[in-house]
PDB file of C-alpha atoms in Angstrom:
ATOM      1  CA  GLY A 812     -16.905   3.104  -5.227  1.00 73.00           C
ATOM      2  CA  GLN A 813     -14.799   3.832  -2.208  1.00 75.00           C
ATOM      3  CA  GLN A 814     -12.434   7.163  -2.687  1.00 87.00           C
ATOM      4  CA  VAL A 815     -10.083   8.325  -0.244  1.00 91.00           C
ATOM      5  CA  MET A 816      -8.620  11.591  -0.358  1.00 94.00           C
ATOM      6  CA  GLN A 817      -5.158  12.989   0.977  1.00 96.00           C
ATOM      7  CA  ILE A 818      -4.338  16.704   1.014  1.00 96.00           C
ATOM      8  CA  PRO A 819      -1.670  17.905   0.826  1.00 96.00           C
ATOM      9  CA  GLN A 820       0.100  16.217  -2.059  1.00 94.00           C
ATOM     10  CA  TYR A 821       3.280  17.843  -1.532  1.00 96.00           C
ATOM     11  CA  GLN A 822       4.823  19.651   1.823  1.00 97.00           C
ATOM     12  CA  HIS A 823       8.683  21.313   2.110  1.00 97.00           C
ATOM     13  CA  VAL A 824       9.056  22.368   5.123  1.00 97.00           C
ATOM     14  CA  GLN A 825      11.958  23.293   7.049  1.00 98.00           C
ATOM     15  CA  GLU A 826      13.972  21.145   9.420  1.00 98.00           C
ATOM     16  CA  GLY A 827      12.256  21.838  12.643  1.00 98.00           C
ATOM     17  CA  GLU A 828       9.482  22.638  11.728  1.00 98.00           C
ATOM     18  CA  ASP A 829       6.177  20.675  12.183  1.00 98.00           C
ATOM     19  CA  PHE A 830       3.879  18.778   9.763  1.00 98.00           C
ATOM     20  CA  THR A 831       0.153  17.812   8.959  1.00 98.00           C
ATOM     21  CA  THR A 832      -1.030  15.637   6.562  1.00 98.00           C
ATOM     22  CA  TYR A 833      -4.626  14.919   5.973  1.00 98.00           C
ATOM     23  CA  CYS A 834      -6.778  11.606   5.310  1.00 97.00           C
ATOM     24  CA  ASN A 835     -10.591  11.517   4.204  1.00 97.00           C
ATOM     25  CA  SER A 836     -12.981   9.157   3.044  1.00 94.00           C
ATOM     26  CA  SER A 837     -16.386   9.156   1.135  1.00 92.00           C
ATOM     27  CA  THR A 838     -17.425   6.392   3.233  1.00 90.00           C
ATOM     28  CA  THR A 839     -17.666   5.087   7.342  1.00 91.00           C
ATOM     29  CA  LEU A 840     -14.562   3.335   7.802  1.00 90.00           C
ATOM     30  CA  SER A 841     -13.581   0.040   9.620  1.00 89.00           C
ATOM     31  CA  ASN A 842     -10.075   1.669  10.318  1.00 90.00           C
ATOM     32  CA  ILE A 843      -7.534   3.269   8.805  1.00 93.00           C
ATOM     33  CA  GLN A 844      -3.809   2.325   8.841  1.00 93.00           C
ATOM     34  CA  TRP A 845      -1.083   5.036   7.740  1.00 96.00           C
ATOM     35  CA  TYR A 846       2.184   3.870   5.479  1.00 95.00           C
ATOM     36  CA  LYS A 847       5.649   5.758   4.905  1.00 97.00           C
ATOM     37  CA  GLN A 848       7.643   4.938   1.706  1.00 95.00           C
ATOM     38  CA  ARG A 849      10.540   6.714   1.229  1.00 95.00           C
ATOM     39  CA  PRO A 850      12.008   7.618  -1.903  1.00 90.00           C
ATOM     40  CA  GLY A 851      12.404   4.099  -4.415  1.00 89.00           C
ATOM     41  CA  GLY A 852      11.258   1.681  -1.168  1.00 93.00           C
ATOM     42  CA  HIS A 853       8.116   0.304  -0.386  1.00 94.00           C
ATOM     43  CA  PRO A 854       5.063   1.004   1.892  1.00 94.00           C
ATOM     44  CA  VAL A 855       5.771   0.740   5.729  1.00 94.00           C
ATOM     45  CA  PHE A 856       3.511   0.167   7.750  1.00 92.00           C
ATOM     46  CA  LEU A 857       2.863   3.082  10.705  1.00 95.00           C
ATOM     47  CA  ILE A 858      -0.103   2.653  12.523  1.00 94.00           C
ATOM     48  CA  GLN A 859      -3.687   1.414  12.499  1.00 92.00           C
ATOM     49  CA  LEU A 860      -6.445   2.897  13.991  1.00 94.00           C
ATOM     50  CA  VAL A 861      -9.551   1.607  14.887  1.00 92.00           C
ATOM     51  CA  LYS A 862     -12.104   2.673  17.380  1.00 94.00           C
ATOM     52  CA  SER A 863     -13.815   6.550  16.405  1.00 96.00           C
ATOM     53  CA  GLY A 864     -12.022   9.444  17.931  1.00 97.00           C
ATOM     54  CA  GLU A 865      -9.089   7.771  18.996  1.00 96.00           C
ATOM     55  CA  VAL A 866      -5.530   9.297  18.768  1.00 98.00           C
ATOM     56  CA  LYS A 867      -1.917   7.564  19.370  1.00 97.00           C
ATOM     57  CA  LYS A 868       1.305   8.556  19.617  1.00 97.00           C
ATOM     58  CA  GLN A 869       4.552   7.132  18.199  1.00 96.00           C
ATOM     59  CA  LYS A 870       7.561   9.755  19.273  1.00 96.00           C
ATOM     60  CA  ARG A 871       7.042  12.457  16.932  1.00 98.00           C
ATOM     61  CA  LEU A 872       4.238  11.228  15.048  1.00 98.00           C
ATOM     62  CA  THR A 873       0.738  11.785  16.555  1.00 98.00           C
ATOM     63  CA  PHE A 874      -2.041   9.870  14.664  1.00 98.00           C
ATOM     64  CA  GLN A 875      -5.564  10.813  14.761  1.00 98.00           C
ATOM     65  CA  PHE A 876      -9.111   8.686  13.710  1.00 97.00           C
ATOM     66  CA  GLY A 877     -12.655  11.160  13.170  1.00 97.00           C
ATOM     67  CA  GLU A 878     -15.381  10.643  15.457  1.00 96.00           C
ATOM     68  CA  ALA A 879     -17.270   9.758  12.333  1.00 96.00           C
ATOM     69  CA  LYS A 880     -14.709   7.116  11.402  1.00 95.00           C
ATOM     70  CA  LYS A 881     -14.158   8.907   8.368  1.00 95.00           C
ATOM     71  CA  ASN A 882     -10.931  11.393   8.540  1.00 96.00           C
ATOM     72  CA  SER A 883      -7.789  10.936  10.299  1.00 98.00           C
ATOM     73  CA  SER A 884      -4.896  13.113  10.270  1.00 98.00           C
ATOM     74  CA  LEU A 885      -0.779  12.429  10.601  1.00 98.00           C
ATOM     75  CA  HIS A 886       0.627  15.398  12.619  1.00 98.00           C
ATOM     76  CA  ILE A 887       4.699  15.073  13.055  1.00 98.00           C
ATOM     77  CA  THR A 888       6.576  17.503  15.159  1.00 98.00           C
ATOM     78  CA  ALA A 889      10.146  19.047  14.822  1.00 98.00           C
ATOM     79  CA  THR A 890      10.433  17.279  11.375  1.00 98.00           C
ATOM     80  CA  GLN A 891      13.937  16.004  10.651  1.00 97.00           C
ATOM     81  CA  THR A 892      15.792  14.972   7.762  1.00 96.00           C
ATOM     82  CA  THR A 893      14.518  11.380   8.133  1.00 96.00           C
ATOM     83  CA  ASP A 894      11.279  11.610   8.218  1.00 97.00           C
ATOM     84  CA  VAL A 895      11.398  12.788   4.461  1.00 97.00           C
ATOM     85  CA  GLY A 896       9.160  10.696   2.391  1.00 96.00           C
ATOM     86  CA  THR A 897       5.481  10.087   1.079  1.00 96.00           C
ATOM     87  CA  TYR A 898       3.073   9.380   3.473  1.00 97.00           C
ATOM     88  CA  PHE A 899      -0.213   6.833   2.699  1.00 95.00           C
ATOM     89  CA  CYS A 900      -3.252   6.855   4.775  1.00 95.00           C
ATOM     90  CA  ALA A 901      -5.331   3.629   3.803  1.00 92.00           C
ATOM     91  CA  GLY A 902      -9.087   3.279   4.376  1.00 89.00           C
ATOM     92  CA  ASN A 903     -10.333  -0.550   4.750  1.00 83.00           C
ATOM     93  CA  THR A 904     -14.061  -1.248   5.072  1.00 73.00           C
ATOM     94  CA  ASN A 905     -15.376  -4.050   6.887  1.00 66.00           C
ATOM     95  CA  ALA A 906     -15.225  -5.786   3.399  1.00 61.00           C
ATOM     96  CA  GLY A 907     -11.495  -5.526   4.143  1.00 60.00           C
ATOM     97  CA  LYS A 908     -10.594  -3.880   0.906  1.00 72.00           C
ATOM     98  CA  SER A 909      -8.053  -1.265   1.636  1.00 81.00           C
ATOM     99  CA  THR A 910      -8.224   1.863  -0.232  1.00 87.00           C
ATOM    100  CA  PHE A 911      -4.630   4.036  -0.615  1.00 90.00           C
ATOM    101  CA  GLY A 912      -4.931   8.149  -0.295  1.00 92.00           C
ATOM    102  CA  ASP A 913      -2.822  10.028  -3.207  1.00 91.00           C
ATOM    103  CA  GLY A 914      -0.193  10.272  -0.762  1.00 94.00           C
ATOM    104  CA  THR A 915       1.745  13.201   0.541  1.00 96.00           C
ATOM    105  CA  THR A 916       5.293  13.698  -0.179  1.00 96.00           C
ATOM    106  CA  LEU A 917       7.163  15.761   2.313  1.00 97.00           C
ATOM    107  CA  THR A 918      10.269  17.200   1.930  1.00 97.00           C
ATOM    108  CA  VAL A 919      12.668  18.381   4.488  1.00 97.00           C
ATOM    109  CA  LYS A 920      15.154  21.229   3.857  1.00 95.00           C
ATOM    110  CA  PRO A 921      18.296  21.207   6.395  1.00 93.00           C
TER     111      PRO A 921
ATOM    112  CA  GLU B 796      12.962 -10.449  11.053  1.00 79.00           C
ATOM    113  CA  PRO B 797      10.672 -11.993   8.407  1.00 83.00           C
ATOM    114  CA  GLU B 798      10.345  -9.822   5.193  1.00 93.00           C
ATOM    115  CA  VAL B 799       8.057 -10.682   2.010  1.00 96.00           C
ATOM    116  CA  THR B 800      10.528 -10.853  -0.788  1.00 97.00           C
ATOM    117  CA  GLN B 801       9.855 -10.705  -4.410  1.00 98.00           C
ATOM    118  CA  THR B 802      11.104 -11.288  -7.665  1.00 97.00           C
ATOM    119  CA  PRO B 803      12.416 -10.716 -10.120  1.00 97.00           C
ATOM    120  CA  SER B 804      12.875  -7.412  -9.113  1.00 97.00           C
ATOM    121  CA  HIS B 805      12.773  -5.767 -12.227  1.00 97.00           C
ATOM    122  CA  GLN B 806      11.199  -7.509 -16.098  1.00 97.00           C
ATOM    123  CA  VAL B 807      11.522  -5.475 -18.979  1.00 98.00           C
ATOM    124  CA  THR B 808       8.854  -7.513 -21.690  1.00 98.00           C
ATOM    125  CA  GLN B 809       6.983  -6.595 -24.562  1.00 97.00           C
ATOM    126  CA  MET B 810       3.898  -5.245 -25.493  1.00 97.00           C
ATOM    127  CA  GLY B 811       1.600  -8.722 -25.988  1.00 97.00           C
ATOM    128  CA  GLN B 812       4.025 -10.759 -23.743  1.00 98.00           C
ATOM    129  CA  GLU B 813       3.098 -12.567 -20.828  1.00 98.00           C
ATOM    130  CA  VAL B 814       5.229 -11.989 -17.500  1.00 98.00           C
ATOM    131  CA  ILE B 815       3.962 -13.316 -14.540  1.00 97.00           C
ATOM    132  CA  LEU B 816       5.799 -11.647 -11.262  1.00 98.00           C
ATOM    133  CA  ARG B 817       6.482 -13.482  -7.843  1.00 97.00           C
ATOM    134  CA  CYS B 818       6.094 -12.964  -4.732  1.00 98.00           C
ATOM    135  CA  VAL B 819       7.260 -15.593  -0.808  1.00 97.00           C
ATOM    136  CA  PRO B 820       4.830 -14.001   1.454  1.00 96.00           C
ATOM    137  CA  ILE B 821       5.917 -14.530   5.188  1.00 94.00           C
ATOM    138  CA  SER B 822       5.345 -17.659   5.958  1.00 90.00           C
ATOM    139  CA  ASN B 823       2.846 -17.760   8.829  1.00 87.00           C
ATOM    140  CA  HIS B 824       0.913 -15.557   6.851  1.00 91.00           C
ATOM    141  CA  LEU B 825      -2.266 -16.430   5.605  1.00 88.00           C
ATOM    142  CA  TYR B 826      -3.921 -13.324   3.534  1.00 89.00           C
ATOM    143  CA  PHE B 827      -2.162 -12.261   0.354  1.00 92.00           C
ATOM    144  CA  TYR B 828      -2.082  -8.958  -1.641  1.00 93.00           C
ATOM    145  CA  TRP B 829      -1.049  -7.055  -5.318  1.00 96.00           C
ATOM    146  CA  TYR B 830      -1.060  -3.660  -5.276  1.00 95.00           C
ATOM    147  CA  ARG B 831       0.727  -1.780  -8.546  1.00 96.00           C
ATOM    148  CA  GLN B 832       2.103   1.840  -8.303  1.00 95.00           C
ATOM    149  CA  ILE B 833       3.214   3.710 -11.466  1.00 95.00           C
ATOM    150  CA  LEU B 834       5.546   6.368 -11.386  1.00 91.00           C
ATOM    151  CA  GLY B 835       4.806   8.537  -8.873  1.00 86.00           C
ATOM    152  CA  GLN B 836       1.226   8.297  -7.719  1.00 89.00           C
ATOM    153  CA  LYS B 837      -0.552   6.930  -5.375  1.00 88.00           C
ATOM    154  CA  VAL B 838      -0.237   2.700  -4.392  1.00 91.00           C
ATOM    155  CA  GLU B 839      -3.418   0.937  -6.039  1.00 92.00           C
ATOM    156  CA  PHE B 840      -4.776  -2.177  -4.807  1.00 90.00           C
ATOM    157  CA  LEU B 841      -5.486  -4.706  -7.118  1.00 94.00           C
ATOM    158  CA  VAL B 842      -6.782  -8.269  -5.268  1.00 92.00           C
ATOM    159  CA  SER B 843      -6.596  -9.890  -2.309  1.00 89.00           C
ATOM    160  CA  PHE B 844      -5.914 -13.755  -1.526  1.00 91.00           C
ATOM    161  CA  TYR B 845      -6.792 -16.220   0.700  1.00 88.00           C
ATOM    162  CA  ASN B 846      -7.549 -20.538   1.653  1.00 87.00           C
ATOM    163  CA  ASN B 847      -6.661 -20.428  -2.487  1.00 89.00           C
ATOM    164  CA  GLU B 848      -9.523 -18.250  -3.570  1.00 90.00           C
ATOM    165  CA  ILE B 849      -9.570 -14.546  -4.677  1.00 91.00           C
ATOM    166  CA  SER B 850     -11.277 -12.481  -1.682  1.00 87.00           C
ATOM    167  CA  GLU B 851     -11.659  -9.028  -3.339  1.00 87.00           C
ATOM    168  CA  LYS B 852     -10.233  -7.440  -6.556  1.00 90.00           C
ATOM    169  CA  SER B 853     -10.845  -3.918  -7.476  1.00 90.00           C
ATOM    170  CA  GLU B 854     -11.771  -3.022 -11.465  1.00 91.00           C
ATOM    171  CA  ILE B 855      -8.229  -2.796 -12.564  1.00 93.00           C
ATOM    172  CA  PHE B 856      -7.441  -6.336 -11.713  1.00 95.00           C
ATOM    173  CA  ASP B 857      -9.156  -7.490 -15.275  1.00 94.00           C
ATOM    174  CA  ASP B 858      -9.596 -10.794 -16.847  1.00 94.00           C
ATOM    175  CA  GLN B 859      -5.671  -9.806 -17.899  1.00 96.00           C
ATOM    176  CA  PHE B 860      -4.323 -10.242 -14.127  1.00 97.00           C
ATOM    177  CA  SER B 861      -4.353 -13.473 -12.443  1.00 97.00           C
ATOM    178  CA  VAL B 862      -3.344 -15.126  -9.019  1.00 97.00           C
ATOM    179  CA  GLU B 863      -2.163 -18.312  -7.941  1.00 95.00           C
ATOM    180  CA  ARG B 864      -0.339 -19.726  -5.011  1.00 92.00           C
ATOM    181  CA  PRO B 865       1.554 -22.458  -6.715  1.00 87.00           C
ATOM    182  CA  ASP B 866       2.931 -24.092  -3.737  1.00 87.00           C
ATOM    183  CA  GLY B 867       3.058 -23.816  -0.129  1.00 78.00           C
ATOM    184  CA  SER B 868       5.349 -20.813  -0.114  1.00 87.00           C
ATOM    185  CA  ASN B 869       4.656 -19.116  -3.412  1.00 93.00           C
ATOM    186  CA  PHE B 870       2.087 -16.312  -4.867  1.00 96.00           C
ATOM    187  CA  THR B 871       2.100 -15.501  -8.287  1.00 97.00           C
ATOM    188  CA  LEU B 872       0.408 -11.932  -9.997  1.00 98.00           C
ATOM    189  CA  LYS B 873       0.187 -13.320 -13.925  1.00 98.00           C
ATOM    190  CA  ILE B 874      -0.788 -10.623 -16.818  1.00 98.00           C
ATOM    191  CA  ARG B 875      -1.204 -12.351 -19.886  1.00 96.00           C
ATOM    192  CA  SER B 876      -1.582 -10.189 -22.308  1.00 95.00           C
ATOM    193  CA  THR B 877       0.649  -6.979 -21.486  1.00 97.00           C
ATOM    194  CA  LYS B 878       0.121  -3.410 -22.819  1.00 96.00           C
ATOM    195  CA  LEU B 879       2.507  -0.248 -22.871  1.00 97.00           C
ATOM    196  CA  GLU B 880       0.086   1.365 -19.399  1.00 96.00           C
ATOM    197  CA  ASP B 881       0.751  -2.020 -17.323  1.00 97.00           C
ATOM    198  CA  SER B 882       3.799  -0.374 -16.384  1.00 98.00           C
ATOM    199  CA  ALA B 883       4.513   0.062 -12.981  1.00 98.00           C
ATOM    200  CA  MET B 884       5.779  -1.043  -9.385  1.00 97.00           C
ATOM    201  CA  TYR B 885       4.003  -3.811  -8.712  1.00 98.00           C
ATOM    202  CA  PHE B 886       3.960  -4.955  -5.099  1.00 97.00           C
ATOM    203  CA  CYS B 887       3.201  -7.750  -2.675  1.00 97.00           C
ATOM    204  CA  ALA B 888       1.805  -8.062   0.423  1.00 94.00           C
ATOM    205  CA  SER B 889       1.555 -10.221   3.097  1.00 92.00           C
ATOM    206  CA  SER B 890      -0.875 -10.407   6.508  1.00 89.00           C
ATOM    207  CA  GLU B 891      -1.639 -11.914   9.324  1.00 85.00           C
ATOM    208  CA  ASN B 892      -5.197 -11.406   9.595  1.00 74.00           C
ATOM    209  CA  TYR B 893      -7.689  -9.504   6.903  1.00 63.00           C
ATOM    210  CA  GLY B 894      -5.641  -6.691   5.847  1.00 50.00           C
ATOM    211  CA  GLY B 895      -8.448  -4.389   7.043  1.00 53.00           C
ATOM    212  CA  ALA B 896      -7.940  -5.625  10.504  1.00 59.00           C
ATOM    213  CA  HIS B 897      -3.674  -6.286  10.669  1.00 72.00           C
ATOM    214  CA  GLU B 898      -0.790  -4.327   8.911  1.00 83.00           C
ATOM    215  CA  GLN B 899       0.336  -5.530   5.608  1.00 88.00           C
ATOM    216  CA  TYR B 900       3.820  -6.081   5.273  1.00 92.00           C
ATOM    217  CA  PHE B 901       4.854  -5.190   1.864  1.00 95.00           C
ATOM    218  CA  GLY B 902       8.229  -6.992  -0.327  1.00 97.00           C
ATOM    219  CA  PRO B 903      10.290  -4.747  -2.709  1.00 96.00           C
ATOM    220  CA  GLY B 904       8.126  -4.569  -5.664  1.00 97.00           C
ATOM    221  CA  THR B 905       8.967  -5.623  -9.006  1.00 98.00           C
ATOM    222  CA  ARG B 906       9.529  -3.241 -11.539  1.00 97.00           C
ATOM    223  CA  LEU B 907       7.844  -3.965 -14.370  1.00 98.00           C
ATOM    224  CA  THR B 908       8.360  -2.065 -17.947  1.00 98.00           C
ATOM    225  CA  VAL B 909       6.369  -3.203 -21.331  1.00 98.00           C
ATOM    226  CA  THR B 910       7.823  -1.220 -24.686  1.00 97.00           C
TER     227      THR B 910
END
């Protein structure tokens, strides 16, 4: 079945440093979505990427979708303490099933 | 802002008992989902539901599980005979269109503890 791998599992950064998480799918995706889950909270939708090579920005967050539509990344510039949480990618196929990656848990030291 | 609600927030049950987890999706959404998240692990897809029937289900969603939309607003997940390994947070989600094309809005979750 479809597998979505995400690395790293954990990332500890000093406030102000950058952060990147990477997502790789075993199959070509229809689209990819990114979610953020704060400790004790539920996943909250951040963005969806659909087109091959697509890049989207949300303030300090930059999302990329690979040319082959099998990988994606989320980059946060100059992290803040409010960025803490676990970031999940979710790969979606044409069949419509969402497969979540393992998540990357970000901690930010002030 | 409209939101998905779930009840109860925490359910404790004994092994072998049946539980029903309840969700009220966002009112104009047509697609509904259940996910589970074992403590400290990733979010796992269980099932998607549209037009009063299951659209997709995962290997986890075996005969122990069933879903229902008993009326115009509720969406339920039933676990017939709970096992210890069913202990997890269960999230309901809904989307305007199929989750592959639209963002999914997650509820706050029900923490199920099986003793």
